[in-house]
JSON list of C-alpha atoms in Angstrom, two decimals:
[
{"chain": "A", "resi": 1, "resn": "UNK", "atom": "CA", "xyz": [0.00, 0.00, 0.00]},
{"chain": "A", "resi": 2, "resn": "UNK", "atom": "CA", "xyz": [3.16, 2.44, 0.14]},
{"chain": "A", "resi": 3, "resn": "UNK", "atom": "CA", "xyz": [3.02, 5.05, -2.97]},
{"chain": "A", "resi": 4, "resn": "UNK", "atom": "CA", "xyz": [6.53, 5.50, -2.80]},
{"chain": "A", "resi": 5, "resn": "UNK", "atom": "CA", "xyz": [7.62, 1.33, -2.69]},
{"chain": "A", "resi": 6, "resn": "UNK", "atom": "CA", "xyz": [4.86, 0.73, -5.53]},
{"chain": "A", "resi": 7, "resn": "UNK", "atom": "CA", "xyz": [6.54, 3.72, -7.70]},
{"chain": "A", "resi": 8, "resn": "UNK", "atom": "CA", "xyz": [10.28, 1.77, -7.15]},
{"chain": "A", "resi": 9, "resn": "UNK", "atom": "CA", "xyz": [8.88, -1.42, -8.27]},
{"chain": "A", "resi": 10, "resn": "UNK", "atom": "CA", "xyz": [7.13, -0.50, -11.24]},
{"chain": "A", "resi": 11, "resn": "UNK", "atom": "CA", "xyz": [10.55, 1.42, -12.09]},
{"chain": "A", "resi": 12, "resn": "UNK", "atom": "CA", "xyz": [12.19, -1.29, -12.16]},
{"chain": "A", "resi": 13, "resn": "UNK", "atom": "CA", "xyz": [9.63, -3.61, -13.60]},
{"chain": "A", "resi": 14, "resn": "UNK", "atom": "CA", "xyz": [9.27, -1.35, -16.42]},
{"chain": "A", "resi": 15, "resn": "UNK", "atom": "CA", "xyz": [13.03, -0.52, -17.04]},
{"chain": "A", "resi": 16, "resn": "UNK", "atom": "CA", "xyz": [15.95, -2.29, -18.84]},
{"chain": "A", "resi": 17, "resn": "UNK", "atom": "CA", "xyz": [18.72, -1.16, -16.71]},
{"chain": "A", "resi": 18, "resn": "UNK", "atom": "CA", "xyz": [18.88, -4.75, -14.89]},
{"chain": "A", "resi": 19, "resn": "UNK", "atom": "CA", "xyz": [21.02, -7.28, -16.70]},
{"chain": "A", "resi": 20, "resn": "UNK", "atom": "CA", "xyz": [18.06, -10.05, -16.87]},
{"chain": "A", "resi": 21, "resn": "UNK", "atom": "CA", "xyz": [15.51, -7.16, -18.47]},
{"chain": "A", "resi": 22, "resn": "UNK", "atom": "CA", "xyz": [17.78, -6.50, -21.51]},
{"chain": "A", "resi": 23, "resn": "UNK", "atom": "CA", "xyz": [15.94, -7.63, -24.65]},
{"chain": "A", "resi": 24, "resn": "UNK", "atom": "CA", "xyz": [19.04, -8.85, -26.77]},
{"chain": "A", "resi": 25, "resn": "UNK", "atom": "CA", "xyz": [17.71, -10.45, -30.08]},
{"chain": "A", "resi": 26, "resn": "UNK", "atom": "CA", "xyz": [20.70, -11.74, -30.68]},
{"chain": "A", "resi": 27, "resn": "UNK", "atom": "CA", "xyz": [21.21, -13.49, -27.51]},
{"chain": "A", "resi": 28, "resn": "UNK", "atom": "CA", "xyz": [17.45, -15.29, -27.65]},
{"chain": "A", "resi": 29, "resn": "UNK", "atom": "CA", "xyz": [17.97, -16.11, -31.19]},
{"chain": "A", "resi": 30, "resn": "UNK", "atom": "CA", "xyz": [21.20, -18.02, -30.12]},
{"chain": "A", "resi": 31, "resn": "UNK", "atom": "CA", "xyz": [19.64, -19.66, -27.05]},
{"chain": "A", "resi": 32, "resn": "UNK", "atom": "CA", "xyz": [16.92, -20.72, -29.15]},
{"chain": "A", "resi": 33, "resn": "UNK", "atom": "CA", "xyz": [18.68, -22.20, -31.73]},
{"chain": "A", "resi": 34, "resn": "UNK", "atom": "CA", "xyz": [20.67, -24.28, -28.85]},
{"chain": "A", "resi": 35, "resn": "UNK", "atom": "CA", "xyz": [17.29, -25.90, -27.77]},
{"chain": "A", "resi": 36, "resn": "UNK", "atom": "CA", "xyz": [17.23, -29.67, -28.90]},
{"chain": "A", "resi": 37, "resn": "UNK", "atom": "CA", "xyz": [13.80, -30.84, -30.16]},
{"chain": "A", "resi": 38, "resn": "UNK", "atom": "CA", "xyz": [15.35, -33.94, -31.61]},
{"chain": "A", "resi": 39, "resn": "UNK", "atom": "CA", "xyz": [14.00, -36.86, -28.86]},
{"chain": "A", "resi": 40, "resn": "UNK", "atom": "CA", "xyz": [12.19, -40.31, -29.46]},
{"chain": "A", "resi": 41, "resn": "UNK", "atom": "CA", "xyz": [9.01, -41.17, -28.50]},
{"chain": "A", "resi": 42, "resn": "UNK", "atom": "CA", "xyz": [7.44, -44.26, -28.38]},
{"chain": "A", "resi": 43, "resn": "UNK", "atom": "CA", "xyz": [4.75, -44.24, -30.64]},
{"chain": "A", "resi": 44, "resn": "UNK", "atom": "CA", "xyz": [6.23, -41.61, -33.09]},
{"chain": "A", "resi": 45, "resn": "UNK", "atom": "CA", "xyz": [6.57, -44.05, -35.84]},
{"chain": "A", "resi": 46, "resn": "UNK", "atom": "CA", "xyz": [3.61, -46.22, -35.57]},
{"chain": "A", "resi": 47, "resn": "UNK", "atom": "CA", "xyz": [1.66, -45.68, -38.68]},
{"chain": "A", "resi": 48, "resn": "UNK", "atom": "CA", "xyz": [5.25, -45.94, -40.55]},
{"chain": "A", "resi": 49, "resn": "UNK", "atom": "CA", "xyz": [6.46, -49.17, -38.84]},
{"chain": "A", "resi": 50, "resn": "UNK", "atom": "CA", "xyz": [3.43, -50.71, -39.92]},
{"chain": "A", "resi": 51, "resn": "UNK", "atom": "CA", "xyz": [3.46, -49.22, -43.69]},
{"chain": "A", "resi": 52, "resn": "UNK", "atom": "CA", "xyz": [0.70, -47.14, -43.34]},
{"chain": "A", "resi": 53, "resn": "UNK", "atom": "CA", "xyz": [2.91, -44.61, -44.91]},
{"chain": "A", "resi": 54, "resn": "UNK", "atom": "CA", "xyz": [5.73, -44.81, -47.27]},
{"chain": "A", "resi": 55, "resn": "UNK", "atom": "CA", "xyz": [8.57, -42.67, -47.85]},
{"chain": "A", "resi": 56, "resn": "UNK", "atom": "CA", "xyz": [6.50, -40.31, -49.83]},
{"chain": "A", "resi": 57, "resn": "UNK", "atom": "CA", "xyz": [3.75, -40.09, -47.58]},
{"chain": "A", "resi": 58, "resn": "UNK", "atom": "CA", "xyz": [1.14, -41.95, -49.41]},
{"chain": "A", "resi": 59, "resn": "UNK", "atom": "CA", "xyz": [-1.43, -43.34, -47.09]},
{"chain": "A", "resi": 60, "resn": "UNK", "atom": "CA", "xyz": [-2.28, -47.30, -47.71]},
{"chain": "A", "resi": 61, "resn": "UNK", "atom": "CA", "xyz": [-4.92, -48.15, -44.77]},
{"chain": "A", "resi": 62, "resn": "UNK", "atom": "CA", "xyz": [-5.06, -51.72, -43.59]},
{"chain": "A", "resi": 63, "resn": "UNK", "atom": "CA", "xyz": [-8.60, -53.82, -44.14]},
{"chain": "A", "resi": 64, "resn": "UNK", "atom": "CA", "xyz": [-9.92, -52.45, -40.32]},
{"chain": "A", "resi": 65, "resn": "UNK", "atom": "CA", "xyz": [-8.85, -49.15, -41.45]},
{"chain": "A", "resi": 66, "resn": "UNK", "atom": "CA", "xyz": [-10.74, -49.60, -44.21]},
{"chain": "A", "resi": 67, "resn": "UNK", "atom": "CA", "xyz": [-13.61, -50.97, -42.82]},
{"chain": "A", "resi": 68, "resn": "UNK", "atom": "CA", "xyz": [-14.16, -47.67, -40.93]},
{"chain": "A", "resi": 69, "resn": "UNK", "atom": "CA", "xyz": [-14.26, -45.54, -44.04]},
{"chain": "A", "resi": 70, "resn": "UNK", "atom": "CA", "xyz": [-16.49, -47.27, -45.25]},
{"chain": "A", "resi": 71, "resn": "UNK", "atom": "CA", "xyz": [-18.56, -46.70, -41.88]},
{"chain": "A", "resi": 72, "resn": "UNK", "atom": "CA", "xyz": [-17.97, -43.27, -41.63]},
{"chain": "A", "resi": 73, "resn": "UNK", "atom": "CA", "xyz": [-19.08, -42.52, -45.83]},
{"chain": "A", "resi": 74, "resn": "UNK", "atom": "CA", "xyz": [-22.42, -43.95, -44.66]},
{"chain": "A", "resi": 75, "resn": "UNK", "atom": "CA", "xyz": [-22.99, -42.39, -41.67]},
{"chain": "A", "resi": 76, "resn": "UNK", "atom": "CA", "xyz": [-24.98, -39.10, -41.72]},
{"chain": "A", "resi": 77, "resn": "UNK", "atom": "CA", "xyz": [-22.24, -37.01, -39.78]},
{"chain": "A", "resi": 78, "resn": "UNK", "atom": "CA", "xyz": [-20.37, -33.95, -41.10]},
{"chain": "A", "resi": 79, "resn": "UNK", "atom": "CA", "xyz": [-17.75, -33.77, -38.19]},
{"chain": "A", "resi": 80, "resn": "UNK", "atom": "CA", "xyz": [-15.26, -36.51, -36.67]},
{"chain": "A", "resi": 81, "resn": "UNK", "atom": "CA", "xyz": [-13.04, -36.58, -33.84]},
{"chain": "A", "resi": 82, "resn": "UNK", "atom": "CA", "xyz": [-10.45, -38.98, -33.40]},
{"chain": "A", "resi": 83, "resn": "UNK", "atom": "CA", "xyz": [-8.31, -40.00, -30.29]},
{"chain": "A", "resi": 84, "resn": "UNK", "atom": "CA", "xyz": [-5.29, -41.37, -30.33]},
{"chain": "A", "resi": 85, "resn": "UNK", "atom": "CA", "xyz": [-4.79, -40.88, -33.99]},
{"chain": "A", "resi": 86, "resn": "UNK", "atom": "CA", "xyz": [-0.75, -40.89, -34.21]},
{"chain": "A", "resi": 87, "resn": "UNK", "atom": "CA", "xyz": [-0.19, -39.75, -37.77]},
{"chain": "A", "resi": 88, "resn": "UNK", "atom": "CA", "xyz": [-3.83, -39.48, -38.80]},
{"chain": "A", "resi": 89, "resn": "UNK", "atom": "CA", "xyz": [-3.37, -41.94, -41.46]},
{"chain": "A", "resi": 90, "resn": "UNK", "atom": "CA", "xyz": [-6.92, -42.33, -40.76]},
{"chain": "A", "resi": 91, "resn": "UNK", "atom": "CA", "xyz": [-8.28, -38.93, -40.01]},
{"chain": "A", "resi": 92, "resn": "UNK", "atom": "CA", "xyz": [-6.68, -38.02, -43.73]},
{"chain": "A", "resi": 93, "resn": "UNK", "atom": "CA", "xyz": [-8.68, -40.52, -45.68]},
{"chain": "A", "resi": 94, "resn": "UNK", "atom": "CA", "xyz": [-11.53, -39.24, -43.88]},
{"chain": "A", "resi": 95, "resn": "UNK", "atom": "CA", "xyz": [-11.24, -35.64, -44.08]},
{"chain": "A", "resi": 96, "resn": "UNK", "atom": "CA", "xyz": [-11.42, -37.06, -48.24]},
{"chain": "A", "resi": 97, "resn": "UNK", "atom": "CA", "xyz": [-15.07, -38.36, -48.11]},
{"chain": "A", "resi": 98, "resn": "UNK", "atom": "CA", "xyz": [-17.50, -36.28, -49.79]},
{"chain": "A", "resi": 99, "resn": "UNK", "atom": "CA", "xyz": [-19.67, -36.16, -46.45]},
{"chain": "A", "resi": 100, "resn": "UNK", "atom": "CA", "xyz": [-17.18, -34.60, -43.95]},
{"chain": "A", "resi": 101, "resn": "UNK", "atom": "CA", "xyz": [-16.48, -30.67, -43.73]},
{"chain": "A", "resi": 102, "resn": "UNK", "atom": "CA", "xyz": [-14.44, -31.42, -40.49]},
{"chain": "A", "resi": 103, "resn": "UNK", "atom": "CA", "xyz": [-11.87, -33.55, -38.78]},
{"chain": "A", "resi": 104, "resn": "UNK", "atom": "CA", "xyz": [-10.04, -33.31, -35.19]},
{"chain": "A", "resi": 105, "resn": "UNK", "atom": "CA", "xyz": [-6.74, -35.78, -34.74]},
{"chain": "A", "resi": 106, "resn": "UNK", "atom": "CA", "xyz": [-5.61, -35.71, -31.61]},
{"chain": "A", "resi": 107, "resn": "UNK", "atom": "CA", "xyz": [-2.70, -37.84, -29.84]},
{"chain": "A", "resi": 108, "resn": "UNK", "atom": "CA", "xyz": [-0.26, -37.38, -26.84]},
{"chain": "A", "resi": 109, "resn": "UNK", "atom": "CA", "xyz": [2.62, -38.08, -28.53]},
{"chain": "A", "resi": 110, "resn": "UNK", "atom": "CA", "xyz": [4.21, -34.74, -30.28]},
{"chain": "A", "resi": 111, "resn": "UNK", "atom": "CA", "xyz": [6.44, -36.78, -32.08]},
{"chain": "A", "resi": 112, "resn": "UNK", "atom": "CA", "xyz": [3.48, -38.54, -34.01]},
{"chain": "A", "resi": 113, "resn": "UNK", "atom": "CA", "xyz": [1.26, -35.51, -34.40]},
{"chain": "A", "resi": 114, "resn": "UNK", "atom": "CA", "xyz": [4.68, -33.08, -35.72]},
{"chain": "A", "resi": 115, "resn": "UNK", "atom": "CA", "xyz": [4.54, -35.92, -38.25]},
{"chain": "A", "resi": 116, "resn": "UNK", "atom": "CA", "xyz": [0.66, -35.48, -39.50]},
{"chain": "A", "resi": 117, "resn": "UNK", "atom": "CA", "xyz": [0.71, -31.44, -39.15]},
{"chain": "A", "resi": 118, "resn": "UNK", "atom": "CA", "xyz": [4.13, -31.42, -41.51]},
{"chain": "A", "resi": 119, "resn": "UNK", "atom": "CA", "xyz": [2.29, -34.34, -44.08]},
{"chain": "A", "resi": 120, "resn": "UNK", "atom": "CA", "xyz": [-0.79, -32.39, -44.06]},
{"chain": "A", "resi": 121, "resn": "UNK", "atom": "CA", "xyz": [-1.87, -30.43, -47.82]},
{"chain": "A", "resi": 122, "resn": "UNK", "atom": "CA", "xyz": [-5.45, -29.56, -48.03]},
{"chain": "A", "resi": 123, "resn": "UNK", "atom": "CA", "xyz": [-6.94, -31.92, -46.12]},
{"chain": "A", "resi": 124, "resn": "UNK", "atom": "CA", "xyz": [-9.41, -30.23, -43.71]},
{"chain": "A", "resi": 125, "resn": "UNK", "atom": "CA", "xyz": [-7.64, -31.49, -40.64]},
{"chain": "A", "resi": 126, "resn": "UNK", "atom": "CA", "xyz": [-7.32, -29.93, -36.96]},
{"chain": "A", "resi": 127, "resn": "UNK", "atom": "CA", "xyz": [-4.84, -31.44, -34.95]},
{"chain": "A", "resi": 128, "resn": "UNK", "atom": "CA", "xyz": [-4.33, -31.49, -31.17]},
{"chain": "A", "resi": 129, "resn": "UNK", "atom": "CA", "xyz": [-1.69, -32.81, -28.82]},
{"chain": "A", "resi": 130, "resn": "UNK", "atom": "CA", "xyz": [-3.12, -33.78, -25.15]},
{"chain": "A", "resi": 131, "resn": "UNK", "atom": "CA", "xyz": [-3.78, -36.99, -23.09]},
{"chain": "A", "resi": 132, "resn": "UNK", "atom": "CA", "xyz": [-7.74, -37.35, -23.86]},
{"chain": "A", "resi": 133, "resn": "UNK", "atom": "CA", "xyz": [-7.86, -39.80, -20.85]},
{"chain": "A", "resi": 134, "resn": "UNK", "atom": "CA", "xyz": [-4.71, -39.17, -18.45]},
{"chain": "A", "resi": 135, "resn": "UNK", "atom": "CA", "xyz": [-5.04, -35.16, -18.17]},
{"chain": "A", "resi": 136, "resn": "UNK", "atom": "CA", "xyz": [-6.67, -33.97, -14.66]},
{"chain": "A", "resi": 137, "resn": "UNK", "atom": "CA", "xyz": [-8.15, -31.03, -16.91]},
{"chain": "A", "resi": 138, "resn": "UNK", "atom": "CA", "xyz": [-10.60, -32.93, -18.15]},
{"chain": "A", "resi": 139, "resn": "UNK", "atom": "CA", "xyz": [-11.85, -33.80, -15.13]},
{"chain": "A", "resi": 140, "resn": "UNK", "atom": "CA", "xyz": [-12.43, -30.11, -13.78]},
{"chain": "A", "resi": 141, "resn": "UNK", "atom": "CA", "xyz": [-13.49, -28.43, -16.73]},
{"chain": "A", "resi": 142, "resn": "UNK", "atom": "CA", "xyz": [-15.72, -29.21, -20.42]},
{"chain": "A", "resi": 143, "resn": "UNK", "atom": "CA", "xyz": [-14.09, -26.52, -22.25]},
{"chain": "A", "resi": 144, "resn": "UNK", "atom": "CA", "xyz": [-12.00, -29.18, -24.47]},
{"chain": "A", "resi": 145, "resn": "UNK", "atom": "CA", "xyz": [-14.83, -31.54, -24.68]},
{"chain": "A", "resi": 146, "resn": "UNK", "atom": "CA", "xyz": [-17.30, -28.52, -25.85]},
{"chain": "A", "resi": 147, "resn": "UNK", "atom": "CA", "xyz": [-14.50, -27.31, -28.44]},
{"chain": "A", "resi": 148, "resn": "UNK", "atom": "CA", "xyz": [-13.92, -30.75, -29.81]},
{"chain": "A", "resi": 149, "resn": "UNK", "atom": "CA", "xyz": [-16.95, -32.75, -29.71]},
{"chain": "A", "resi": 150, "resn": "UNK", "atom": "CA", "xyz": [-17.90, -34.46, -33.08]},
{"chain": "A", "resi": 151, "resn": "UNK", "atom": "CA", "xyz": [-20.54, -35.88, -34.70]},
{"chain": "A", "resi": 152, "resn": "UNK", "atom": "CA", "xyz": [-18.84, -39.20, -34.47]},
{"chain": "A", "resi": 153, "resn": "UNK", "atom": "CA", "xyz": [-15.61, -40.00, -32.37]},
{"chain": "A", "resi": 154, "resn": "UNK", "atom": "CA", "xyz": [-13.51, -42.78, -33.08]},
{"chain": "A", "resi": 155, "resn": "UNK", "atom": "CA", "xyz": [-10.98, -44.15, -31.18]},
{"chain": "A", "resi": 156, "resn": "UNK", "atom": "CA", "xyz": [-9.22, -47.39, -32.51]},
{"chain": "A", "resi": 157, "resn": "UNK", "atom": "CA", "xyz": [-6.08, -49.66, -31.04]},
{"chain": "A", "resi": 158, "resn": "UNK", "atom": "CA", "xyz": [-6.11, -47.71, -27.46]},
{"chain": "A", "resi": 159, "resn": "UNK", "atom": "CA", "xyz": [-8.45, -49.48, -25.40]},
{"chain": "A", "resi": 160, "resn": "UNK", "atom": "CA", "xyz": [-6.48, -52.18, -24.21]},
{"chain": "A", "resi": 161, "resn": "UNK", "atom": "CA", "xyz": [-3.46, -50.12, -23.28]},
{"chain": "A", "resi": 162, "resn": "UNK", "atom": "CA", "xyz": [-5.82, -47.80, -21.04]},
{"chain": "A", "resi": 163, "resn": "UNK", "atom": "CA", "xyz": [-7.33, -51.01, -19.88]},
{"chain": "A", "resi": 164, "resn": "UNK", "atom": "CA", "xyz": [-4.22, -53.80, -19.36]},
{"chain": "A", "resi": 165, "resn": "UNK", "atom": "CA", "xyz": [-1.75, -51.74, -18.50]},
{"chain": "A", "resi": 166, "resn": "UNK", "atom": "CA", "xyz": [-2.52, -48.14, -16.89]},
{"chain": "A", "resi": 167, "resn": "UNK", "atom": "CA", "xyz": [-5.37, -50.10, -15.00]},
{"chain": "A", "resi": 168, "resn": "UNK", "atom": "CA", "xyz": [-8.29, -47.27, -15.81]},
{"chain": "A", "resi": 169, "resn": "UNK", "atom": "CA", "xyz": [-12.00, -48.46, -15.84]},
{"chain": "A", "resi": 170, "resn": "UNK", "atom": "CA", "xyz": [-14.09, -50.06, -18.72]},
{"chain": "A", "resi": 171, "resn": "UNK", "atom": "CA", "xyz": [-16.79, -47.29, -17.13]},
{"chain": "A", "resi": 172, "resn": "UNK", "atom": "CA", "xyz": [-14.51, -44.55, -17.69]},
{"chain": "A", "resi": 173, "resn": "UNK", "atom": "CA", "xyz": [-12.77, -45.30, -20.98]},
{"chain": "A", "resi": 174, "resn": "UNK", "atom": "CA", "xyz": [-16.70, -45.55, -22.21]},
{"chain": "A", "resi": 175, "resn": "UNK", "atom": "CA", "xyz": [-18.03, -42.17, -19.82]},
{"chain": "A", "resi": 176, "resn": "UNK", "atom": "CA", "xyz": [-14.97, -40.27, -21.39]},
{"chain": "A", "resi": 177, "resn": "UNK", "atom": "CA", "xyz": [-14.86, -40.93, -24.52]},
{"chain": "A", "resi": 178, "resn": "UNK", "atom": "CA", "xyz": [-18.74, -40.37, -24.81]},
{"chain": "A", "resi": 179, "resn": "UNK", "atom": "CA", "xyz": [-17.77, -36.74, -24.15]},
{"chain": "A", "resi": 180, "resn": "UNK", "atom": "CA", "xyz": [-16.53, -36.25, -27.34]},
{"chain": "A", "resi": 181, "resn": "UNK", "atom": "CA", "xyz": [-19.53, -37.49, -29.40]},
{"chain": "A", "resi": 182, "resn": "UNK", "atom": "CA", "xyz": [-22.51, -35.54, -30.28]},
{"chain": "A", "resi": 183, "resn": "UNK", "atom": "CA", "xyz": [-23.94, -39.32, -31.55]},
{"chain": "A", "resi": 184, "resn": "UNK", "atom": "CA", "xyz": [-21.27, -42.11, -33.14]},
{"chain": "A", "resi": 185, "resn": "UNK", "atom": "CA", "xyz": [-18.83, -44.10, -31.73]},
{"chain": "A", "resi": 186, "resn": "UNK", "atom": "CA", "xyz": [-16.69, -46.32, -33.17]},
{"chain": "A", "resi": 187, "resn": "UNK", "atom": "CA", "xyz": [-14.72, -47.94, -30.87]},
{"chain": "A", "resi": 188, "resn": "UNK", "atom": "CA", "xyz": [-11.82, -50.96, -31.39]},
{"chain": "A", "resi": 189, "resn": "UNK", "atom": "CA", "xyz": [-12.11, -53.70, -29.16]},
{"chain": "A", "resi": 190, "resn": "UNK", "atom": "CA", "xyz": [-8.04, -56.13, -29.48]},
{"chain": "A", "resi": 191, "resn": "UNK", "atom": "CA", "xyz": [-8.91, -59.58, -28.92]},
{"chain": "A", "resi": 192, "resn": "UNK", "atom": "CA", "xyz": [-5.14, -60.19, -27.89]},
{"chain": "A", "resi": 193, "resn": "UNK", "atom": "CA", "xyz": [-4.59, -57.57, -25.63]},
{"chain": "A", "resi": 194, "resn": "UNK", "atom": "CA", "xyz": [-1.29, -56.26, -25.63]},
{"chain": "A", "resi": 195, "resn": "UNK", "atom": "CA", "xyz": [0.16, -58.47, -28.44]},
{"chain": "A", "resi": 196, "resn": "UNK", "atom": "CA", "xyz": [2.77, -56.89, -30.30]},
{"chain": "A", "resi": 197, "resn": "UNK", "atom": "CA", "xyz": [3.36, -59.23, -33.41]},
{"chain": "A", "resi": 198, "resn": "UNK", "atom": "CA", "xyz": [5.32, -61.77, -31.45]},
{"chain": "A", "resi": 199, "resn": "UNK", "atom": "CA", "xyz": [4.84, -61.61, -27.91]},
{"chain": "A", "resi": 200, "resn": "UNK", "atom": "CA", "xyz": [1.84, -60.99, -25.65]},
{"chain": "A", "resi": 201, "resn": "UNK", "atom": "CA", "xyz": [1.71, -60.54, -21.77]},
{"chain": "A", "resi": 202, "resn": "UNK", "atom": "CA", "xyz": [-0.83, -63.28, -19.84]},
{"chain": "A", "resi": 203, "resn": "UNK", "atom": "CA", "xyz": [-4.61, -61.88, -20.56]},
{"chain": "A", "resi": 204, "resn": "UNK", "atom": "CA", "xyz": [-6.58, -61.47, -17.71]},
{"chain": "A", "resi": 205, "resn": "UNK", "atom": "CA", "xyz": [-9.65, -64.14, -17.71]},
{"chain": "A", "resi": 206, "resn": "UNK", "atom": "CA", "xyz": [-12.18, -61.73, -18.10]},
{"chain": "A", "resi": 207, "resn": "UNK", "atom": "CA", "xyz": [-10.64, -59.46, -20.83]},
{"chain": "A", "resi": 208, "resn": "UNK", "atom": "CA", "xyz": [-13.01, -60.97, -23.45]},
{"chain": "A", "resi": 209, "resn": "UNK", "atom": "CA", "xyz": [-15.16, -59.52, -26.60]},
{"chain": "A", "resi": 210, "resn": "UNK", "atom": "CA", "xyz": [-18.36, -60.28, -24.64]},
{"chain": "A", "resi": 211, "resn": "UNK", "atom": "CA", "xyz": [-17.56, -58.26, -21.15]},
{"chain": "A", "resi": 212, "resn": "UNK", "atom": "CA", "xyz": [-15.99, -55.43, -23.76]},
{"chain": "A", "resi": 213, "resn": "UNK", "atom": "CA", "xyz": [-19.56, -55.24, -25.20]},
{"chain": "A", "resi": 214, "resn": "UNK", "atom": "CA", "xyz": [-21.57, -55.75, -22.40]},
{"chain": "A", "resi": 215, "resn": "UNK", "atom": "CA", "xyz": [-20.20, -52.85, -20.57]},
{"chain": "A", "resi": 216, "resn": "UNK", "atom": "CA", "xyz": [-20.43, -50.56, -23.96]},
{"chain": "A", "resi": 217, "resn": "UNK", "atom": "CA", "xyz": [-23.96, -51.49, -24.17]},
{"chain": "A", "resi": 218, "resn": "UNK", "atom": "CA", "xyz": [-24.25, -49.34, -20.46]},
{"chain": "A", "resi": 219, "resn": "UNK", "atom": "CA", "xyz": [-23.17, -46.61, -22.70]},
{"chain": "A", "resi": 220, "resn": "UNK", "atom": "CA", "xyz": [-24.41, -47.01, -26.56]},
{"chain": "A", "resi": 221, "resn": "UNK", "atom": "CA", "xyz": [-26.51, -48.54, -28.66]},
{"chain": "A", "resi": 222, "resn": "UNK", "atom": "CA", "xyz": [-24.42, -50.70, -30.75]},
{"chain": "A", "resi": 223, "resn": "UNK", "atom": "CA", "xyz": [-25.88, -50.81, -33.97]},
{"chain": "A", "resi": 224, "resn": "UNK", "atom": "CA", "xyz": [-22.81, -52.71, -35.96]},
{"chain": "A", "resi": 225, "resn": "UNK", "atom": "CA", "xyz": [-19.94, -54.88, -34.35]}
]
């Protein structure tokens, strides 16, 4: 509440006379060049490691990619919304069909979504780089579900690593991914849980197709499985 302690700060809040409030573009352009953006992720290269892409960035889907084209062309939605889309091999065949004005591809990995923004021509793709299930800011506020709710959400090869290995609920993977969807869901159920070509940890007894649906059934209407 002092005038004259309130005028000192501001002086020197204001000023450049202290070393750390000189503005040297020079400097920042140097320390910014010196930052290293160059790290691996785990899932950067999924979509390439499976040849989903080759080297010139052609897209060639695989048949259950295919499949939910094919869905999507005959479903009367305009806007689509998928989660954990790594390179958006998918969202860019998509954002293609005659039907769709609008598609969101979101993933946590920055690695995988640098990839899709930099591929991207004039596809009518948004992209977006968050956890959709892990983040505590979904939990205390809409705003993201609001912004990027869909007419159909799609979420493919993710439930079984929410479910086998981070342990989160069948009732929440379903509540929270419902948030997204003004109507459609598809959804990927993997028989083999955490399978990676050659190797698969133990799968729980009850990890079957039939307690997968029963429990989306809580949630949707399935109309095609």
């Amino acid at each position: 509440n002092n005038y004259i302690i309130r005028r000192i700060i501001k002086f020197f809040l204001w000023s450049n006379i202290l070393p750390f409030r000189k503005n040297s573009m020079d400097y920042l352009r140097t320390k910014i060049k010196r930052i290293s953006l160059l790290h691996k992720s785990r899932w950067e290269n999924y979509h390439s490691d499976a040849n989903y892409l080759d080297k010139n960035g052609n897209v060639k889907l695989p048949s259950r990619m295919e499949w939910v084209v094919e869905q999507v062309s005959s479903l009367p939605v305009k806007t689509v919304t998928e989660l954990a889309g790594n390179e958006g091999v998918l969202s860019r065949c998509i954002s293609k069909l005659p039907n769709i004005e609008e598609v969101i591809c979101t993933d946590y990995d920055e690695n995988a979504i640098d990839s899709l923004l930099f591929s991207l021509k004039d596809e009518k793709i948004y992209v977006g780089c968050f956890d959709f299930i892990g983040e505590i800011y979904e939990q205390i506020c809409p705003d993201r579900f609001n912004r990027l709710q869909s007419d159909l959400v799609i979420a493919l090869a993710v439930t079984h690593h929410l479910i086998l290995t981070q342990g989160y609920s069948i009732d929440y993977i379903f509540s929270t991914i419902s948030s997204f969807t003004k109507k459609y869901i598809i959804i990927e159920f993997m028989p083999l849980g955490l399978w990676d070509g050659n190797y698969s940890p133990e799968i729980p007894h009850w990890y079957t197709e039939e307690w997968f649906t029963r429990n989306m059934e809580k949630f949707y209407k399935i109309i095609k499985r």
